[in-house]
CSV table of C-alpha atoms in Angstrom, one decimal:
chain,number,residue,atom,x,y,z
A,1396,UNK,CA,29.4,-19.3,5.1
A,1397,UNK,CA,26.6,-22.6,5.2
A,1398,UNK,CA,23.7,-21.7,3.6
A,1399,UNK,CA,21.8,-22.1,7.0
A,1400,UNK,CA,24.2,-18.7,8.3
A,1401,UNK,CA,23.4,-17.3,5.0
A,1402,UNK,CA,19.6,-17.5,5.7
A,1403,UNK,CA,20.1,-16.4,9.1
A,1404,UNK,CA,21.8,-13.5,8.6
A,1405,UNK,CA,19.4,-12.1,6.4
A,1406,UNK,CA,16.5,-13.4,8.5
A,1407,UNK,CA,17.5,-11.4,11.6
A,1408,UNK,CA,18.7,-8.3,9.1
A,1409,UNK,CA,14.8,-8.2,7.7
A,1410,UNK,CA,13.0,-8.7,11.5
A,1411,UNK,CA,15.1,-6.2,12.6
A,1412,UNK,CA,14.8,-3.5,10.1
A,1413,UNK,CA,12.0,-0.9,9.9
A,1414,UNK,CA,11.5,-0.8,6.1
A,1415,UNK,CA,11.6,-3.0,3.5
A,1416,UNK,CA,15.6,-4.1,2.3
A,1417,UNK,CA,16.4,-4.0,-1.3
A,1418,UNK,CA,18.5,-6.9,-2.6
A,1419,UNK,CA,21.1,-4.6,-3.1
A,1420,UNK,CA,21.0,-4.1,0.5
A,1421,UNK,CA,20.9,-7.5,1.2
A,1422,UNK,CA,23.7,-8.5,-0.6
A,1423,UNK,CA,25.9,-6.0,1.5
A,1424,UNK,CA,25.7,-7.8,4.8
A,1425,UNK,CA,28.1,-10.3,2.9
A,1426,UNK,CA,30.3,-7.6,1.0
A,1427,UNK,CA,28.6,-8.4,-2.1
A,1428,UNK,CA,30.1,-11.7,-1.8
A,1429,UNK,CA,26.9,-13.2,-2.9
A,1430,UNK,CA,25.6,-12.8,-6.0
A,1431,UNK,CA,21.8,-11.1,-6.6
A,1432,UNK,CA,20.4,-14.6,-8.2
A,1433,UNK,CA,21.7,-16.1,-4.7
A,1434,UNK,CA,20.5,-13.6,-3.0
A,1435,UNK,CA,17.2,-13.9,-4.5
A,1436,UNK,CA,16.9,-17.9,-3.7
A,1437,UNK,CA,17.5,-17.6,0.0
A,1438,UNK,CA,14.7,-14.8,0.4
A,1439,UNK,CA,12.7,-17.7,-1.4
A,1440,UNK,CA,13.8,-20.4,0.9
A,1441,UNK,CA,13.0,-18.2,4.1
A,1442,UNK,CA,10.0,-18.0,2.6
A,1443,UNK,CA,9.0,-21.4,2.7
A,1444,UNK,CA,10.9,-21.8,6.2
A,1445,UNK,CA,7.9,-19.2,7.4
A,1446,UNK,CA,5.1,-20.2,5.4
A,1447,UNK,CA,3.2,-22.0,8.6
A,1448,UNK,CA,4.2,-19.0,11.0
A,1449,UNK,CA,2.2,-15.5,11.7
A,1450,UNK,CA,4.7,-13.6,9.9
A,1451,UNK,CA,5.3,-13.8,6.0
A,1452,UNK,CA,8.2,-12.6,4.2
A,1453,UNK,CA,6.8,-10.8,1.2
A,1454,UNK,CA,8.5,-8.6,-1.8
A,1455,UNK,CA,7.1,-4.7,-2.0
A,1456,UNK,CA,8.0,-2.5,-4.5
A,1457,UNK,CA,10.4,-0.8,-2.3
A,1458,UNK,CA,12.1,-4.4,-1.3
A,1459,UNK,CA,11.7,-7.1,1.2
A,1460,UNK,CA,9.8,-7.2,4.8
A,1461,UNK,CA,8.3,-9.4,7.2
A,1462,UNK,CA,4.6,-8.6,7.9
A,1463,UNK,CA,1.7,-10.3,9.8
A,1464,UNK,CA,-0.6,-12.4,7.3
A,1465,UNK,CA,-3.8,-11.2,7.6
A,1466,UNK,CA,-5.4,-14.0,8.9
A,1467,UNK,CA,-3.6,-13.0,12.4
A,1468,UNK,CA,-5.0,-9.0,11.9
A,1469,UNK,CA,-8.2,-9.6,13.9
A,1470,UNK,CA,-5.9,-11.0,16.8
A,1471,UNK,CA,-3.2,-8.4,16.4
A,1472,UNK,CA,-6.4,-5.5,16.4
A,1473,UNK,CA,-6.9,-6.4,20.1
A,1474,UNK,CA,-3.3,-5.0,21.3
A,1475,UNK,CA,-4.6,-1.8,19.7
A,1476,UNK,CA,-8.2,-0.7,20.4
A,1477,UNK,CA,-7.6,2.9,18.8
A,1478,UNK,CA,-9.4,2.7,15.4
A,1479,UNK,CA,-7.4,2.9,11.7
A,1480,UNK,CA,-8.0,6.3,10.0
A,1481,UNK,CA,-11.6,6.2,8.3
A,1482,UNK,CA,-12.0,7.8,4.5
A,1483,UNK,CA,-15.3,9.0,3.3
A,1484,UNK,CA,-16.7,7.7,-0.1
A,1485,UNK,CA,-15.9,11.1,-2.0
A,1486,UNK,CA,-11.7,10.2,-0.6
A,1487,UNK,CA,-11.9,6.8,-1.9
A,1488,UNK,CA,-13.3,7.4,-5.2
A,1489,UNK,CA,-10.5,10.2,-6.1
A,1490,UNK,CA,-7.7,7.8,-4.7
A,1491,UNK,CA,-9.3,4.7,-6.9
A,1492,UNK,CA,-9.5,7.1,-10.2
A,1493,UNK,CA,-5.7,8.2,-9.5
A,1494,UNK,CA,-4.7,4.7,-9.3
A,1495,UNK,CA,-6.3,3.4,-12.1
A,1496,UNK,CA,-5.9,6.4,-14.7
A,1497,UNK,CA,-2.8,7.7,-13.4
A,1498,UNK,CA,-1.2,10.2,-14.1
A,1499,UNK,CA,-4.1,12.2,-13.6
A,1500,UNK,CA,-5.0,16.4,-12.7
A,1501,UNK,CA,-7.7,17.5,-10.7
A,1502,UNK,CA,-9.8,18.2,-13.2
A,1503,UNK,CA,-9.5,14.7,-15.1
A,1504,UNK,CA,-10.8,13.5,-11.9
A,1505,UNK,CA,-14.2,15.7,-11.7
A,1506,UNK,CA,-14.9,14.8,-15.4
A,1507,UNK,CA,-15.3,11.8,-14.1
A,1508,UNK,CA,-16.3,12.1,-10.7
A,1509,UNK,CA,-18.5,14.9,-11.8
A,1510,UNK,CA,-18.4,16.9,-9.0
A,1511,UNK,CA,-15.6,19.0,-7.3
A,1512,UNK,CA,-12.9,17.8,-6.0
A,1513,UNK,CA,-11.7,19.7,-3.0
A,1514,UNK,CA,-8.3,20.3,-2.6
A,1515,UNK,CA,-8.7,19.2,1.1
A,1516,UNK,CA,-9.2,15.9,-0.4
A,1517,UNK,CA,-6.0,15.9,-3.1
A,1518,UNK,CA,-4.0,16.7,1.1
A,1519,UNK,CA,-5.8,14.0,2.9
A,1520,UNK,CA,-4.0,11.5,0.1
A,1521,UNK,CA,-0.8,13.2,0.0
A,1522,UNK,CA,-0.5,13.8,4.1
A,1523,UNK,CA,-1.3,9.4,3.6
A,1524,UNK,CA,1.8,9.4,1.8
A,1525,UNK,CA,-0.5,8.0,-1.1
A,1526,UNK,CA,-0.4,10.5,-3.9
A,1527,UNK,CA,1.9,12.5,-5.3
A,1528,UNK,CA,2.4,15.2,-8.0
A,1529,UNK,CA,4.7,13.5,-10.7
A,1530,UNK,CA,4.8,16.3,-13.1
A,1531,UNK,CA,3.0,19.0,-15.2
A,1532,UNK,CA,0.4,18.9,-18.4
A,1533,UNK,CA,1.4,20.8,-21.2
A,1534,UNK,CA,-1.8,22.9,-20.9
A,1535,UNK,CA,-3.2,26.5,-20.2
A,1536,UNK,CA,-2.2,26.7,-15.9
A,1537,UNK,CA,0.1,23.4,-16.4
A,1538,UNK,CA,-1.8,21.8,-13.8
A,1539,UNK,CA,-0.4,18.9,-12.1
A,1540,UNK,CA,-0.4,15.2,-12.8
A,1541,UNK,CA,-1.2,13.3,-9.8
A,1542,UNK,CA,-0.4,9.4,-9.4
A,1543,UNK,CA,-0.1,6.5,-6.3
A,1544,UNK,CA,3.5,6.4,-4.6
A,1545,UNK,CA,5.9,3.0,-3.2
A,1546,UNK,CA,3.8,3.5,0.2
A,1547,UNK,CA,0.8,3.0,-1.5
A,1548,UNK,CA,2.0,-0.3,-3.2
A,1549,UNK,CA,3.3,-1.0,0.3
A,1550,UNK,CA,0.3,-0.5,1.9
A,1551,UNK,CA,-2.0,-2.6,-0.2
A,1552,UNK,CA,0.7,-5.7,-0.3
A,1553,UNK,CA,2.1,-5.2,-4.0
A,1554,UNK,CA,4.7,-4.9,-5.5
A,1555,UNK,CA,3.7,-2.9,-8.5
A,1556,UNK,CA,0.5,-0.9,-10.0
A,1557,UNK,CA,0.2,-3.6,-12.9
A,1558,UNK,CA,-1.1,-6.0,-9.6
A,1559,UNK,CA,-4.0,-3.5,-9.1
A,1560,UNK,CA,-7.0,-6.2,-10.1
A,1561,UNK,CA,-8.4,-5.4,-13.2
A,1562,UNK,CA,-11.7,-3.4,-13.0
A,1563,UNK,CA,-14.9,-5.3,-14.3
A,1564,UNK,CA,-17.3,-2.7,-13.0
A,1565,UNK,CA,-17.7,1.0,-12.0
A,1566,UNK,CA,-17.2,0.6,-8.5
A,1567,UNK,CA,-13.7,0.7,-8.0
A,1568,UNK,CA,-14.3,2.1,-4.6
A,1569,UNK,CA,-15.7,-1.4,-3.7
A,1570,UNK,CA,-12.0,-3.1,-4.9
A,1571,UNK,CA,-10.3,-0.6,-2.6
A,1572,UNK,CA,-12.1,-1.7,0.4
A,1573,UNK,CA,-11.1,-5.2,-0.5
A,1574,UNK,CA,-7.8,-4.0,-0.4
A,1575,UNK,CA,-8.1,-3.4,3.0
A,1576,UNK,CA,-8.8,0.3,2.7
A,1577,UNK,CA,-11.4,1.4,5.0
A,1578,UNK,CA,-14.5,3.7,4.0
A,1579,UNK,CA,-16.5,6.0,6.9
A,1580,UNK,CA,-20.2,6.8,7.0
A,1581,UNK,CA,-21.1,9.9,5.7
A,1582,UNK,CA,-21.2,11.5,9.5
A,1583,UNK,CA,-17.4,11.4,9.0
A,1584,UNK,CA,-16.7,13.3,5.7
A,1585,UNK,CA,-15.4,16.3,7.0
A,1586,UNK,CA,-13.1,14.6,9.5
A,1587,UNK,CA,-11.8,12.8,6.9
A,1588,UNK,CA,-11.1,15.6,4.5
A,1589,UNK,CA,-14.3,16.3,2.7
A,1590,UNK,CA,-16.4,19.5,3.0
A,1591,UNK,CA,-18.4,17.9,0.0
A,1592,UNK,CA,-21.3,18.7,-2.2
A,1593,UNK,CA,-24.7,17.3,-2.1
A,1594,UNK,CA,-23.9,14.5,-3.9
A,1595,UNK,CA,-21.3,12.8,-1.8
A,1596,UNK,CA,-23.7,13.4,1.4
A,1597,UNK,CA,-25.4,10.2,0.7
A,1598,UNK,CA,-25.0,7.5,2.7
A,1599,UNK,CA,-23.1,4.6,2.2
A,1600,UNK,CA,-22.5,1.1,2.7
A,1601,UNK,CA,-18.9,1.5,4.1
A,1602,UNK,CA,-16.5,-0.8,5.4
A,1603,UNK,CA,-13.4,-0.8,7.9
A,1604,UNK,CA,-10.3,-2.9,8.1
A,1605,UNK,CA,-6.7,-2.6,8.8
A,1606,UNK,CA,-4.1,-2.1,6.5
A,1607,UNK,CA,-1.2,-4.9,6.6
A,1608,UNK,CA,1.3,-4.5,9.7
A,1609,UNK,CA,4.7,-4.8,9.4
A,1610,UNK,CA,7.4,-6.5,11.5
């Protein structure tokens, strides 16, 4: 095969699937006739053959996908009126601690929070598909070790946690919603999974925004 068939087999392959494609995967549309390292340069060539289009062809950590770059988001938002799902303050700030000092339990995460975390909350992530229970502490009740799963990595864009920016203040809630992760007012804390204390009442200053859509 040219290298131009090459590249558009495994264009059409990655507009038309609906998850990302491992190389592995890749590489068995030609019977493994083509090696990974090939493999690997053509997904680089396509991606400078679409870097003055809508769509980008980007590497996750569960493999390879087309998506919209977010410069098009605002445009594509107008197809879809319906709002994204809105997280209060008290959702954000347990996600942001579980990504940053995973693995983590529940009760690592009020130390720091200093309030209770509901276990409506620890749901609203896992329903996401963000969290997950990786294993047990070797402590009195062996309470489970929460950390971030491949949608969550997919979601923000990465590819792995160590692309998480590094912190350089407290807020880490802040570097979430610039991850396009979207905070409500307070008004919307229990519809978003938090019957909270007093303390996570307070308003804030919250933000919305899409995450990244896929081919």
């Amino acid at each position: 095969m040219t290298e131009t068939e090459i590249l558009r087999v495994l264009e059409t392959a990655l507009l038309c699937a609906d998850a990302p494609l491992t190389a592995a995967q890749l590489r068995s549309l030609f019977e493994d006739t083509i090696s990974g390292d090939d493999i690997r340069r053509h997904l680089a060539a396509l991606q400078l053959d679409w870097r003055d289009r809508g769509l980008e062809l980007v590497q996750l950590a569960s493999g390879w996908r087309f998506q919209s770059r977010p410069d098009m988001q605002r445009y594509l938002g107008r197809l879809n009126p319906e709002k994204p799902p809105r997280y209060s303050r008290a959702v954000l700030e347990t996600l942001a601690i579980i990504a940053w000092r995973q693995p983590v339990t529940r009760g690592d995460i009020e130390d720091i929070r200093g309030v209770t975390v509901s276990a409506q909350i620890v749901r609203t992530l896992e329903d996401r598909g963000w969290i997950e229970v990786l294993g047990y502490r070797d402590a009195p009740g062996r309470p489970a070790l929460l950390g971030t799963t491949r949608r969550f990595l997919e979601d923000l864009g990465l590819r792995a946690l160590d692309e998480l920016p590094a912190l350089d203040a407290d807020d880490s809630v802040q570097v979430l919603e610039t991850l396009a992760l979207a905070a409500p007012d307070a008004a919307d804390a229990d519809a978003a999974g938090e019957p909270a204390p007093e303390s996570d009442a307070a308003p804030d200053q919250d933000a919305q925004a899409p995450a990244a859509s896929s081919s």
